[in-house]
């Protein structure tokens, strides 16, 4: 049985759109590339597998890389070795989609960062005084994930922490939704001329839910 993390949920193009990264960037993270006769391994996979599908775990892990991409340019040369070390230390195939490295495993993450020679600007954990703290990009990522135990079960695509919009692999085929209702469907109703109160009544949502959905969809289209 395929676990939720291994399930192919998105096409590469759709995943890139939802993450708001260039598809070429996401493809590099997933498949690597070859430049000037030199092969660059993938960042999120142990080996390229071809095709244009993206698993749920790969989507979530790409969400972390996106947090870095907001202020830094990729590629991250040492990240491949760092993720390999996390896989070994935590015994999981998708360490960035696992909650333990961000909570109870900060010391192991710190050690893996040092061993991999990870550039400080790409670190997940920093030592501050006698405490190990998440760096701002990794903290922002953790807050966007809905955790089911140690497994990433959902992701908030809206950067606003108050937004109820979620991407859930088992709901609406991974399309952004609020309480099980696709945000795109709500946006289409708004475009058709229904007012917010009518949309909320039709789909048994609260008016603020509809406003959040419309704000998210409008921001996607403005990007």
Backbone as ProteinMPNN parsed JSONL, in Angstrom:
{"seq_chain_A": "XXXXXXXXXXXXXXXXXXXXXXXXXXXXXXXXXXXXXXXXXXXXXXXXXXXXXXXXXXXXXXXXXXXXXXXXXXXXXXXXXXXXXXXXXXXXXXXXXXXXXXXXXXXXXXXXXXXXXXXXXXXXXXXXXXXXXXXXXXXXXXXXXXXXXXXXXXXXXXXXXXXXXXXXXXXXXXXXXXXXXXXXXXXXXXXXXXXXXXXXXXXXXXXXXXXXXXXXXXXXXXX", "coords_chain_A": {"N_chain_A": [[0.848, -1.193, 0.0], [0.568, 2.204, -0.869], [1.9, 4.855, 0.946], [0.578, 7.962, 2.308], [2.489, 9.92, 2.015], [3.988, 9.034, -0.142], [2.269, 9.132, -2.215], [1.347, 10.041, -5.495], [0.352, 13.172, -6.184], [0.225, 15.64, -7.534], [0.7, 17.157, -10.781], [3.832, 18.217, -12.113], [3.705, 20.843, -13.067], [1.362, 21.835, -11.847], [2.031, 21.605, -9.132], [4.167, 23.409, -9.005], [2.792, 25.781, -9.561], [1.076, 26.001, -7.328], [2.956, 26.205, -5.3], [4.169, 28.497, -6.001], [6.598, 28.754, -7.396], [9.038, 28.743, -10.016], [8.507, 26.402, -12.624], [10.744, 25.236, -13.744], [12.604, 25.486, -11.702], [11.483, 23.858, -9.674], [11.589, 21.457, -11.043], [14.359, 21.075, -11.199], [14.96, 20.709, -8.469], [13.71, 18.263, -8.111], [14.642, 16.513, -10.118], [17.25, 17.142, -10.736], [19.965, 18.159, -12.935], [21.925, 18.551, -15.947], [24.792, 20.288, -16.633], [27.109, 21.802, -18.679], [28.413, 19.386, -19.132], [28.498, 18.286, -16.61], [26.922, 16.403, -14.135], [24.262, 17.214, -12.012], [22.906, 16.191, -9.056], [19.528, 15.415, -7.935], [17.748, 17.446, -5.495], [15.628, 16.791, -3.785], [15.149, 14.129, -4.243], [16.635, 10.859, -4.147], [17.58, 9.853, -6.502], [17.039, 10.81, -9.935], [13.802, 10.204, -11.366], [12.394, 10.532, -13.651], [9.523, 11.498, -15.658], [6.673, 13.612, -14.802], [5.337, 13.889, -12.406], [4.451, 14.623, -8.985], [4.99, 13.669, -5.709], [3.166, 13.665, -2.561], [4.903, 14.015, -0.34], [7.16, 15.11, -1.612], [6.089, 17.485, -2.521], [5.52, 18.801, -0.085], [8.108, 18.973, 1.019], [9.283, 20.577, -0.905], [7.959, 22.869, -0.293], [9.359, 23.785, 1.928], [11.841, 24.432, 0.773], [10.976, 26.492, -0.778], [10.525, 28.485, 1.118], [13.116, 29.305, 1.604], [13.778, 30.2, -0.928], [12.425, 32.542, -1.159], [14.072, 34.556, -0.281], [16.619, 33.809, -0.996], [18.815, 32.62, -3.545], [18.648, 29.633, -5.395], [20.903, 27.162, -6.762], [21.381, 25.063, -3.826], [24.182, 23.991, -2.767], [25.208, 22.214, -0.781], [22.975, 20.996, 0.206], [21.968, 18.558, -0.697], [23.664, 16.557, 0.449], [23.145, 17.08, 3.117], [20.381, 16.427, 3.409], [20.522, 13.713, 2.844], [21.974, 12.84, 5.073], [20.108, 13.407, 7.097], [18.102, 11.611, 6.373], [19.376, 9.222, 6.99], [19.899, 9.503, 9.759], [17.366, 9.835, 10.946], [15.973, 7.78, 9.898], [13.979, 7.858, 7.919], [12.403, 8.281, 4.717], [11.663, 10.789, 3.862], [12.744, 13.278, 5.264], [12.337, 16.051, 5.566], [9.64, 16.314, 5.52], [8.843, 15.35, 7.867], [8.065, 15.675, 11.27], [9.823, 15.406, 13.403], [12.617, 16.254, 13.048], [12.329, 19.011, 13.401], [11.447, 19.392, 15.93], [11.987, 17.456, 18.302], [14.417, 16.627, 17.385], [16.443, 18.531, 17.005], [19.151, 18.696, 17.747], [20.387, 16.617, 16.321], [19.9, 17.565, 13.771], [21.44, 19.894, 13.786], [23.991, 18.751, 13.963], [24.047, 17.355, 11.548], [23.921, 19.46, 9.747], [26.422, 20.669, 10.173], [28.176, 18.559, 9.484], [27.559, 18.209, 6.8], [28.449, 20.541, 5.804], [26.77, 22.679, 5.423], [25.777, 25.793, 4.21], [25.49, 28.62, 6.352], [23.259, 30.291, 5.814], [21.371, 28.601, 4.852], [20.606, 26.92, 6.853], [18.545, 24.899, 9.02], [18.373, 24.891, 11.73], [19.569, 26.833, 14.447], [22.098, 27.654, 16.836], [21.504, 29.422, 19.667], [22.706, 31.081, 22.26], [22.283, 28.906, 24.878], [20.396, 27.433, 23.641], [18.726, 25.562, 21.056], [17.348, 26.698, 18.171], [14.775, 27.008, 15.675], [15.507, 28.319, 12.476], [14.304, 31.379, 10.924], [13.186, 30.796, 8.239], [12.709, 27.967, 8.381], [11.061, 27.818, 10.626], [8.845, 29.265, 9.74], [7.994, 27.53, 7.758], [7.3, 25.194, 9.231], [5.097, 26.139, 10.625], [3.27, 26.341, 8.592], [2.523, 23.809, 8.012], [0.198, 21.172, 8.528], [0.214, 18.835, 10.982], [0.038, 15.342, 11.443], [0.58, 13.538, 13.96], [3.869, 12.747, 13.47], [3.855, 13.134, 10.794], [3.507, 14.997, 7.82], [0.43, 16.224, 7.091], [-1.072, 18.131, 5.876], [-1.034, 21.361, 4.232], [-0.624, 24.866, 4.397], [-1.289, 27.025, 1.896], [-1.469, 29.749, 1.741], [0.364, 32.579, 2.696], [-0.45, 34.041, 4.89], [-0.836, 33.567, 8.288], [-3.327, 33.363, 9.485], [-5.083, 32.372, 7.67], [-7.583, 30.036, 6.639], [-7.322, 28.365, 4.488], [-6.413, 25.309, 3.052], [-4.211, 22.78, 1.758], [-4.819, 19.519, 1.193], [-3.953, 16.178, 0.85], [-5.914, 14.222, 0.555], [-8.257, 15.495, 0.008], [-10.329, 16.969, -2.332], [-8.595, 16.236, -4.392], [-6.147, 17.327, -3.716], [-6.42, 20.004, -4.255], [-6.504, 23.472, -3.29], [-8.519, 24.212, -0.478], [-11.332, 25.019, 1.667], [-12.706, 23.819, 4.507], [-13.312, 21.531, 3.08], [-14.333, 22.482, 0.691], [-13.571, 23.497, -2.535], [-11.444, 26.225, -3.129], [-11.263, 27.39, -5.601], [-13.711, 26.824, -6.79], [-15.383, 28.409, -5.209], [-14.41, 30.911, -5.904], [-15.13, 30.958, -8.606], [-17.895, 31.108, -8.351], [-18.13, 33.645, -7.262], [-17.155, 35.139, -9.415], [-19.213, 34.664, -11.148], [-21.125, 36.334, -10.241], [-22.452, 36.027, -7.808], [-23.076, 37.136, -4.469], [-21.054, 37.404, -1.482], [-22.406, 36.476, 0.793], [-24.403, 34.856, -0.321], [-22.853, 32.859, -1.505], [-21.663, 31.741, 0.766], [-23.93, 30.721, 2.072], [-24.834, 28.847, 0.188], [-22.796, 26.92, 0.181], [-22.624, 26.242, 2.787], [-20.851, 27.587, 4.486], [-18.995, 29.86, 6.598], [-19.179, 33.421, 6.291], [-16.617, 34.765, 6.567], [-14.955, 32.629, 5.805], [-15.431, 32.386, 3.057], [-14.506, 34.843, 2.195], [-11.773, 34.598, 2.786], [-11.132, 32.542, 1.0], [-11.601, 33.792, -1.482], [-9.75, 35.858, -1.345], [-7.37, 34.4, -1.343], [-7.49, 33.056, -3.868], [-7.576, 35.257, -5.614], [-5.088, 36.378, -5.1], [-3.458, 34.386, -6.109], [-3.942, 34.583, -8.81], [-2.995, 37.077, -9.311], [-0.342, 36.834, -9.017]], "CA_chain_A": [[0.0, 0.0, 0.0], [1.332, 3.442, -0.958], [1.587, 5.779, 2.036], [0.143, 9.277, 1.836], [3.664, 10.691, 1.618], [4.482, 8.543, -1.426], [1.209, 9.212, -3.213], [1.486, 11.068, -6.527], [-0.81, 14.038, -6.004], [0.202, 16.759, -8.467], [1.638, 17.261, -11.889], [4.909, 19.157, -11.787], [3.238, 22.201, -13.367], [0.403, 22.237, -10.821], [2.768, 21.785, -7.883], [4.915, 24.661, -9.109], [1.825, 26.884, -9.458], [0.619, 26.108, -5.946], [4.09, 26.628, -4.483], [4.635, 29.79, -6.519], [7.989, 28.706, -7.844], [9.142, 28.418, -11.433], [8.512, 24.96, -12.838], [12.123, 24.809, -13.994], [13.248, 25.36, -10.393], [10.968, 22.653, -9.044], [12.115, 20.303, -11.787], [15.754, 20.896, -10.766], [14.938, 20.119, -7.132], [13.228, 16.884, -8.184], [15.328, 15.675, -11.096], [18.621, 17.554, -11.017], [20.166, 18.498, -14.342], [23.293, 18.415, -16.432], [25.273, 21.556, -17.164], [28.502, 21.794, -19.109], [28.938, 18.039, -18.986], [28.534, 17.859, -15.209], [25.611, 16.006, -13.645], [23.872, 17.692, -10.693], [21.887, 15.296, -8.516], [18.339, 16.087, -7.39], [17.798, 17.876, -4.1], [14.577, 16.142, -3.006], [15.113, 12.697, -4.529], [17.962, 10.25, -4.152], [17.931, 9.751, -7.915], [15.928, 11.219, -10.809], [12.969, 9.073, -11.767], [11.702, 10.827, -14.893], [8.114, 11.828, -15.471], [6.363, 14.969, -14.344], [4.431, 13.823, -11.264], [5.044, 15.034, -7.714], [4.342, 13.028, -4.571], [2.805, 14.574, -1.474], [6.104, 14.331, 0.434], [8.0, 16.004, -2.409], [5.426, 18.792, -2.511], [5.728, 19.418, 1.231], [9.523, 19.323, 1.154], [9.518, 21.731, -1.782], [7.458, 24.041, 0.426], [10.453, 24.3, 2.762], [12.816, 25.093, -0.094], [10.367, 27.752, -1.207], [10.746, 29.483, 2.151], [14.455, 29.843, 1.37], [13.817, 30.865, -2.226], [11.852, 33.885, -1.046], [15.137, 35.538, -0.051], [17.906, 33.299, -1.463], [18.804, 31.946, -4.854], [19.027, 28.224, -5.426], [21.013, 25.912, -6.017], [22.004, 24.936, -2.518], [25.134, 22.932, -3.107], [25.403, 21.221, 0.272], [21.703, 20.507, 0.729], [21.803, 17.145, -1.035], [24.344, 15.763, 1.477], [22.442, 17.318, 4.375], [19.148, 15.632, 3.432], [20.928, 12.309, 2.944], [22.325, 12.589, 6.472], [18.866, 13.367, 7.869], [17.447, 10.323, 6.072], [20.083, 8.167, 7.736], [19.792, 9.696, 11.2], [15.992, 9.676, 11.413], [15.43, 6.542, 9.359], [12.773, 8.123, 7.138], [12.779, 8.682, 3.358], [11.321, 12.197, 3.603], [12.999, 13.917, 6.56], [11.828, 17.415, 5.651], [8.197, 16.2, 5.7], [8.695, 14.675, 9.149], [8.08, 16.714, 12.297], [10.849, 15.191, 14.428], [13.807, 17.11, 12.95], [12.053, 20.388, 13.796], [10.995, 19.452, 17.324], [12.849, 16.743, 19.247], [15.678, 16.237, 16.779], [17.226, 19.693, 16.592], [20.589, 18.447, 17.917], [20.813, 15.818, 15.173], [19.892, 18.454, 12.606], [22.61, 20.758, 13.91], [25.157, 17.941, 13.63], [23.992, 17.063, 10.115], [24.269, 20.698, 9.052], [27.872, 20.854, 10.267], [28.85, 17.499, 8.732], [27.332, 18.426, 5.377], [29.023, 21.824, 5.412], [25.667, 23.504, 4.94], [25.976, 27.229, 4.372], [24.636, 29.107, 7.441], [22.013, 30.904, 5.374], [20.425, 27.547, 4.501], [20.417, 26.033, 7.993], [17.215, 24.789, 9.609], [18.49, 25.088, 13.171], [20.692, 27.684, 14.857], [22.385, 27.668, 18.27], [21.403, 30.771, 20.233], [22.992, 30.873, 23.67], [22.255, 27.477, 25.212], [19.203, 26.851, 23.035], [18.681, 25.296, 19.622], [16.117, 27.289, 17.669], [14.557, 26.968, 14.245], [15.749, 29.574, 11.77], [13.025, 31.924, 10.458], [12.545, 30.065, 7.144], [12.196, 26.652, 8.792], [9.939, 28.054, 11.54], [7.697, 29.652, 8.909], [7.539, 26.318, 7.084], [6.648, 24.313, 10.202], [3.8, 26.728, 10.953], [2.36, 26.18, 7.47], [2.184, 22.394, 7.873], [-0.692, 20.499, 9.472], [0.896, 17.592, 11.322], [-0.685, 14.215, 12.006], [1.732, 12.922, 14.607], [5.11, 13.272, 12.891], [3.714, 13.147, 9.343], [2.864, 16.172, 7.234], [-0.877, 15.811, 6.584], [-1.686, 19.25, 5.168], [-0.146, 22.515, 4.047], [-1.323, 26.126, 4.182], [-0.637, 27.703, 0.78], [-1.53, 31.191, 1.952], [1.385, 32.982, 3.68], [-1.078, 34.627, 6.079], [-1.056, 32.479, 9.255], [-4.732, 33.29, 9.888], [-5.884, 31.809, 6.583], [-8.04, 28.653, 6.812], [-7.134, 27.611, 3.247], [-5.5, 24.197, 3.222], [-4.023, 21.756, 0.73], [-4.849, 18.218, 1.847], [-3.817, 15.203, -0.237], [-7.108, 13.384, 0.43], [-9.43, 16.353, -0.173], [-10.383, 17.675, -3.612], [-7.416, 15.882, -5.191], [-5.045, 18.205, -3.366], [-6.66, 21.404, -4.597], [-6.74, 24.3, -2.106], [-9.914, 24.15, -0.064], [-11.719, 25.433, 3.006], [-13.736, 22.912, 5.017], [-13.652, 20.57, 2.048], [-14.847, 23.146, -0.507], [-12.488, 24.051, -3.346], [-11.421, 27.692, -3.196], [-11.489, 27.777, -6.994], [-15.165, 26.787, -7.001], [-15.936, 29.601, -4.559], [-14.004, 32.054, -6.731], [-15.962, 30.924, -9.813], [-19.219, 31.614, -7.981], [-17.984, 35.095, -7.132], [-17.033, 35.667, -10.772], [-20.524, 34.548, -11.789], [-21.962, 37.417, -9.767], [-23.055, 35.806, -6.503], [-22.399, 37.875, -3.409], [-20.357, 36.552, -0.516], [-23.386, 35.84, 1.668], [-25.05, 33.786, -1.085], [-21.889, 31.757, -1.65], [-21.527, 31.104, 2.077], [-25.139, 29.943, 2.339], [-24.89, 27.725, -0.749], [-21.811, 25.892, 0.525], [-22.659, 26.056, 4.237], [-19.618, 28.13, 5.046], [-19.101, 31.178, 7.203], [-18.796, 34.493, 5.369], [-15.16, 34.955, 6.555], [-14.324, 31.549, 5.033], [-15.53, 32.735, 1.641], [-13.6, 35.983, 1.945], [-10.413, 34.053, 2.753], [-10.981, 31.797, -0.249], [-11.502, 34.741, -2.59], [-8.463, 36.558, -1.217], [-6.319, 33.482, -1.782], [-7.58, 32.842, -5.311], [-7.205, 36.499, -6.294], [-3.636, 36.549, -4.982], [-2.851, 33.422, -7.03], [-4.079, 35.093, -10.162], [-2.222, 38.315, -9.434], [1.087, 36.505, -8.898]], "C_chain_A": [[0.887, 1.248, 0.0], [0.919, 4.369, 0.175], [1.194, 7.132, 1.457], [1.337, 10.099, 1.367], [4.158, 10.293, 0.232], [3.459, 8.687, -2.551], [1.489, 10.343, -4.211], [0.215, 11.903, -6.552], [-0.919, 15.089, -7.098], [1.039, 16.472, -9.708], [2.708, 18.261, -11.473], [4.457, 20.598, -11.995], [2.278, 22.694, -12.285], [1.095, 22.466, -9.485], [3.537, 23.102, -7.893], [3.984, 25.862, -8.963], [1.391, 27.088, -8.016], [1.725, 26.599, -5.016], [4.598, 28.023, -4.841], [6.142, 29.791, -6.745], [7.985, 28.386, -9.333], [9.186, 26.908, -11.604], [9.922, 24.444, -13.085], [12.886, 24.626, -12.685], [12.797, 24.097, -9.683], [11.511, 21.407, -9.734], [13.572, 20.028, -11.393], [15.809, 20.248, -9.391], [14.602, 18.634, -7.192], [14.12, 15.979, -9.031], [16.809, 15.991, -11.273], [18.742, 17.983, -12.471], [21.619, 18.255, -14.728], [23.698, 19.722, -17.093], [26.758, 21.443, -17.466], [29.165, 20.442, -18.854], [29.008, 17.514, -17.568], [27.115, 17.577, -14.732], [25.382, 16.504, -12.225], [22.718, 16.828, -10.191], [20.673, 16.085, -8.027], [18.565, 16.512, -5.94], [16.822, 17.059, -3.253], [14.473, 14.637, -3.237], [16.53, 12.146, -4.468], [18.484, 10.121, -5.574], [16.767, 10.268, -8.756], [15.098, 10.012, -11.223], [12.215, 9.326, -13.064], [10.238, 11.117, -14.62], [7.937, 13.218, -14.911], [5.359, 14.966, -13.196], [5.193, 14.152, -9.983], [4.281, 14.353, -6.586], [4.012, 14.074, -3.504], [4.036, 14.972, -0.663], [6.997, 15.311, -0.314], [7.405, 17.406, -2.442], [5.684, 19.52, -1.192], [7.185, 19.845, 1.4], [9.886, 20.51, 0.258], [8.987, 23.01, -1.152], [8.503, 24.642, 1.34], [11.471, 25.034, 1.894], [12.268, 26.426, -0.583], [10.578, 28.847, -0.168], [12.132, 30.111, 2.003], [14.499, 30.641, 0.077], [13.234, 32.281, -2.162], [12.944, 34.946, -0.892], [16.488, 35.101, -0.607], [17.754, 32.645, -2.824], [19.291, 30.508, -4.69], [19.894, 28.048, -6.675], [21.688, 26.034, -4.667], [22.918, 23.721, -2.582], [25.196, 21.833, -2.06], [24.105, 20.536, 0.712], [21.487, 19.03, 0.451], [22.42, 16.252, 0.057], [23.628, 15.896, 2.816], [21.185, 16.459, 4.474], [19.469, 14.147, 3.53], [21.276, 11.946, 4.386], [21.076, 12.526, 7.35], [18.112, 12.063, 7.618], [18.062, 9.206, 6.915], [19.837, 8.288, 9.229], [18.385, 9.435, 11.722], [15.32, 8.426, 10.844], [14.147, 6.716, 8.591], [13.184, 8.604, 5.746], [12.549, 10.159, 3.067], [11.517, 13.012, 4.882], [12.461, 15.331, 6.684], [10.313, 17.447, 5.786], [7.872, 15.445, 6.986], [8.891, 15.727, 10.244], [9.268, 16.601, 13.25], [12.092, 16.067, 14.275], [13.583, 18.537, 13.446], [11.702, 20.531, 15.273], [12.015, 18.786, 18.248], [14.237, 16.463, 18.7], [16.587, 17.376, 16.368], [18.738, 19.45, 16.716], [21.135, 17.631, 16.751], [20.855, 16.667, 13.908], [21.113, 19.351, 12.622], [23.877, 19.995, 13.51], [25.205, 17.643, 12.132], [24.359, 18.291, 9.301], [25.783, 20.893, 9.018], [28.607, 19.827, 9.416], [28.715, 17.701, 7.23], [27.966, 19.72, 4.878], [27.985, 22.78, 4.882], [25.944, 24.973, 5.231], [25.023, 27.751, 5.452], [23.298, 29.677, 6.983], [20.955, 29.871, 4.975], [20.143, 26.602, 5.66], [18.972, 26.041, 8.488], [17.225, 25.15, 11.086], [19.707, 25.951, 13.456], [20.855, 27.593, 16.369], [22.396, 29.116, 18.74], [21.555, 30.642, 21.744], [23.08, 29.377, 23.946], [21.054, 26.765, 24.591], [19.408, 26.594, 21.55], [17.325, 25.763, 19.113], [16.006, 27.091, 16.163], [14.894, 28.322, 13.65], [14.418, 30.094, 11.237], [12.405, 31.172, 9.277], [11.97, 28.717, 7.563], [11.035, 26.802, 9.772], [8.683, 28.416, 10.76], [7.12, 28.436, 8.193], [6.761, 25.434, 8.041], [5.25, 24.827, 10.534], [2.792, 26.557, 9.817], [1.884, 24.737, 7.304], [1.175, 21.981, 8.938], [-0.107, 19.123, 9.727], [-0.088, 16.571, 11.889], [0.368, 13.327, 12.662], [2.989, 13.555, 14.04], [5.026, 13.438, 11.37], [3.004, 14.418, 8.875], [1.565, 15.745, 6.562], [-1.584, 16.915, 5.819], [-0.719, 20.406, 5.094], [-0.992, 23.747, 3.772], [-0.634, 26.884, 3.052], [-0.605, 29.216, 0.917], [-0.475, 31.589, 2.979], [0.798, 33.587, 4.941], [-1.402, 33.528, 7.077], [-2.499, 32.342, 9.711], [-5.612, 32.6, 8.845], [-6.295, 30.368, 6.878], [-7.876, 27.807, 5.555], [-6.085, 26.523, 3.485], [-5.392, 23.375, 1.941], [-3.876, 20.433, 1.463], [-4.845, 17.147, 0.765], [-5.069, 14.368, -0.473], [-8.381, 14.195, 0.195], [-9.315, 17.092, -1.5], [-9.137, 17.448, -4.459], [-6.252, 16.838, -4.947], [-5.245, 19.66, -3.756], [-6.909, 22.205, -3.326], [-8.224, 24.334, -1.764], [-10.083, 24.743, 1.328], [-12.886, 24.548, 3.435], [-14.242, 21.972, 3.926], [-14.19, 21.159, 0.765], [-13.696, 23.797, -1.253], [-12.56, 25.575, -3.378], [-11.665, 28.181, -4.62], [-12.978, 27.788, -7.325], [-15.816, 28.023, -6.39], [-15.608, 30.855, -5.367], [-14.854, 32.118, -8.004], [-17.372, 31.425, -9.528], [-19.207, 33.136, -7.827], [-17.894, 35.753, -8.506], [-18.366, 35.631, -11.513], [-21.517, 35.584, -11.271], [-22.656, 37.19, -8.438], [-22.325, 36.622, -5.449], [-21.876, 36.892, -2.355], [-21.336, 35.798, 0.368], [-24.085, 34.683, 0.955], [-24.123, 32.584, -1.226], [-21.755, 31.0, -0.338], [-22.735, 30.225, 2.38], [-25.202, 28.708, 1.458], [-23.984, 26.585, -0.311], [-21.697, 25.65, 2.026], [-21.329, 26.425, 4.884], [-19.931, 29.42, 5.78], [-18.633, 32.219, 6.192], [-17.279, 34.741, 5.395], [-14.429, 33.865, 5.78], [-14.312, 31.896, 3.551], [-14.581, 33.876, 1.311], [-12.142, 35.517, 1.896], [-10.157, 33.325, 1.439], [-10.802, 32.74, -1.43], [-10.17, 35.493, -2.544], [-7.321, 35.678, -1.708], [-6.331, 33.322, -3.292], [-7.185, 34.1, -6.086], [-5.701, 36.74, -6.227], [-2.907, 35.588, -5.93], [-2.867, 33.974, -8.459], [-3.284, 36.375, -10.41], [-0.731, 38.045, -9.438], [1.735, 36.406, -10.261]], "O_chain_A": [[1.841, 1.339, 0.773], [-0.267, 4.646, 0.353], [1.436, 7.418, 0.285], [1.219, 10.887, 0.428], [4.692, 11.13, -0.495], [3.76, 8.394, -3.709], [1.823, 11.461, -3.817], [-0.86, 11.411, -6.894], [-2.021, 15.404, -7.548], [1.96, 15.655, -9.684], [2.49, 19.063, -10.565], [4.785, 21.475, -11.196], [2.37, 23.843, -11.854], [0.776, 23.424, -8.78], [3.552, 23.824, -6.896], [4.339, 26.849, -8.318], [1.343, 28.22, -7.534], [1.46, 27.323, -4.057], [5.352, 28.642, -4.09], [6.853, 30.71, -6.337], [7.021, 27.816, -9.844], [9.829, 26.21, -10.82], [10.256, 23.332, -12.678], [13.715, 23.724, -12.565], [13.618, 23.35, -9.151], [11.85, 20.422, -9.078], [13.969, 18.869, -11.269], [16.609, 19.341, -9.164], [15.139, 17.839, -6.421], [14.324, 14.813, -8.696], [17.545, 15.214, -11.881], [17.735, 18.15, -13.159], [22.427, 17.806, -13.915], [23.024, 20.203, -18.004], [27.554, 21.041, -16.618], [30.315, 20.364, -18.421], [29.518, 16.418, -17.337], [26.218, 18.402, -14.9], [26.196, 16.255, -11.335], [21.672, 16.747, -10.836], [20.776, 17.278, -7.74], [19.453, 16.004, -5.256], [17.148, 16.677, -2.129], [13.776, 13.947, -2.494], [17.501, 12.865, -4.704], [19.682, 10.262, -5.822], [15.617, 10.174, -8.329], [15.635, 8.92, -11.41], [11.481, 8.459, -13.536], [9.77, 10.996, -13.488], [8.902, 13.911, -14.588], [4.611, 15.929, -13.025], [6.409, 13.984, -9.904], [3.056, 14.451, -6.517], [4.504, 15.202, -3.537], [4.199, 16.146, -0.33], [7.535, 16.242, 0.285], [8.134, 18.397, -2.397], [6.022, 20.703, -1.181], [7.462, 20.949, 1.869], [10.706, 21.348, 0.634], [9.486, 24.101, -1.427], [8.548, 25.859, 1.52], [11.912, 26.13, 2.24], [13.023, 27.378, -0.777], [10.787, 30.007, -0.523], [12.305, 31.305, 2.246], [15.191, 31.657, 0.0], [13.525, 33.115, -3.019], [12.771, 36.089, -1.315], [17.41, 35.911, -0.691], [16.675, 32.178, -3.188], [20.225, 30.227, -3.939], [19.633, 28.769, -7.638], [22.449, 26.964, -4.401], [22.475, 22.579, -2.467], [25.231, 20.651, -2.401], [24.14, 19.596, 1.507], [20.893, 18.324, 1.265], [21.782, 15.312, 0.53], [23.52, 14.923, 3.564], [20.944, 15.831, 5.505], [18.77, 13.403, 4.218], [20.914, 10.871, 4.864], [20.992, 11.688, 8.248], [17.549, 11.48, 8.544], [17.358, 8.365, 7.474], [19.593, 7.285, 9.9], [18.216, 8.881, 12.808], [14.223, 8.061, 11.265], [13.3, 5.823, 8.597], [14.211, 9.268, 5.607], [13.151, 10.721, 2.152], [10.535, 13.397, 5.517], [12.157, 15.776, 7.79], [9.747, 18.485, 6.128], [6.755, 14.96, 7.165], [9.783, 16.569, 10.148], [9.676, 17.598, 13.845], [12.588, 16.584, 15.276], [14.53, 19.203, 13.865], [11.662, 21.639, 15.808], [12.81, 19.466, 18.897], [15.14, 16.101, 19.455], [17.419, 17.211, 15.475], [19.515, 19.935, 15.894], [22.221, 17.917, 16.246], [21.744, 16.503, 13.073], [21.754, 19.552, 11.59], [24.731, 20.53, 12.803], [26.273, 17.674, 11.521], [25.032, 18.18, 8.276], [26.356, 21.235, 7.984], [29.552, 20.17, 8.705], [29.638, 17.402, 6.473], [28.015, 19.968, 3.673], [28.266, 23.595, 4.003], [26.299, 25.345, 6.35], [23.855, 27.361, 5.469], [22.302, 29.556, 7.696], [19.789, 30.214, 4.782], [19.497, 25.573, 5.463], [18.271, 27.048, 8.389], [16.237, 25.644, 11.63], [20.741, 25.826, 12.8], [19.871, 27.471, 17.099], [23.193, 29.93, 18.273], [20.654, 30.157, 22.429], [23.865, 28.669, 23.316], [20.731, 25.637, 24.965], [20.154, 27.303, 20.876], [16.283, 25.286, 19.563], [17.014, 27.016, 15.461], [14.601, 29.357, 14.248], [13.476, 29.311, 11.107], [11.2, 30.922, 9.296], [10.868, 28.359, 7.149], [10.111, 25.989, 9.751], [7.591, 27.941, 11.072], [5.904, 28.321, 8.038], [5.673, 24.967, 7.702], [4.323, 24.036, 10.706], [1.586, 26.62, 10.052], [0.952, 24.471, 6.545], [1.277, 22.384, 10.097], [0.052, 18.331, 8.798], [-0.938, 16.904, 12.714], [0.97, 12.474, 12.011], [3.161, 14.772, 14.119], [6.001, 13.834, 10.731], [2.02, 14.849, 9.475], [1.583, 14.997, 5.584], [-2.6, 16.659, 5.173], [0.289, 20.436, 5.8], [-1.958, 23.69, 3.01], [0.495, 27.342, 3.225], [0.204, 29.885, 0.274], [-0.422, 30.984, 4.05], [1.476, 33.643, 5.967], [-2.175, 32.627, 6.751], [-2.868, 31.31, 10.271], [-6.767, 32.28, 9.125], [-5.471, 29.564, 7.313], [-8.257, 26.637, 5.556], [-5.017, 26.78, 4.04], [-6.335, 23.283, 1.154], [-2.946, 20.239, 2.246], [-5.662, 17.207, -0.154], [-5.272, 13.857, -1.574], [-9.474, 13.631, 0.185], [-8.315, 17.762, -1.759], [-8.678, 18.351, -5.156], [-5.47, 17.123, -5.854], [-4.331, 20.469, -3.604], [-7.472, 21.672, -2.37], [-9.075, 24.469, -2.643], [-9.116, 24.942, 2.063], [-13.933, 24.539, 2.788], [-15.43, 21.657, 3.855], [-14.48, 20.416, -0.172], [-12.929, 24.564, -0.67], [-13.623, 26.144, -3.627], [-12.213, 29.264, -4.821], [-13.45, 28.66, -8.055], [-16.708, 28.618, -6.996], [-16.441, 31.752, -5.495], [-15.253, 33.201, -8.432], [-17.976, 32.093, -10.367], [-20.155, 33.82, -8.213], [-18.489, 36.807, -8.732], [-18.623, 36.454, -12.392], [-22.624, 35.701, -11.796], [-23.383, 38.068, -7.972], [-21.107, 36.787, -5.515], [-22.221, 35.711, -2.355], [-21.131, 34.621, 0.664], [-24.333, 33.641, 1.564], [-24.55, 31.438, -1.087], [-21.735, 29.77, -0.322], [-22.585, 29.113, 2.886], [-25.582, 27.633, 1.924], [-24.358, 25.417, -0.416], [-20.796, 24.948, 2.486], [-20.774, 25.69, 5.701], [-21.001, 30.002, 5.606], [-17.792, 31.933, 5.34], [-16.691, 34.915, 4.327], [-13.398, 34.133, 5.163], [-13.3, 31.72, 2.873], [-13.93, 33.87, 0.266], [-11.366, 35.986, 1.063], [-9.094, 33.473, 0.836], [-9.946, 32.512, -2.284], [-9.545, 35.731, -3.578], [-6.417, 36.146, -2.401], [-5.287, 33.44, -3.933], [-6.521, 34.002, -7.117], [-5.106, 37.243, -7.18], [-1.865, 35.933, -6.488], [-1.898, 33.829, -9.204], [-2.948, 36.713, -11.545], [0.062, 38.909, -9.813], [2.932, 36.138, -10.358]]}, "name": "protein", "num_of_chains": 1, "seq": "XXXXXXXXXXXXXXXXXXXXXXXXXXXXXXXXXXXXXXXXXXXXXXXXXXXXXXXXXXXXXXXXXXXXXXXXXXXXXXXXXXXXXXXXXXXXXXXXXXXXXXXXXXXXXXXXXXXXXXXXXXXXXXXXXXXXXXXXXXXXXXXXXXXXXXXXXXXXXXXXXXXXXXXXXXXXXXXXXXXXXXXXXXXXXXXXXXXXXXXXXXXXXXXXXXXXXXXXXXXXXXX"}
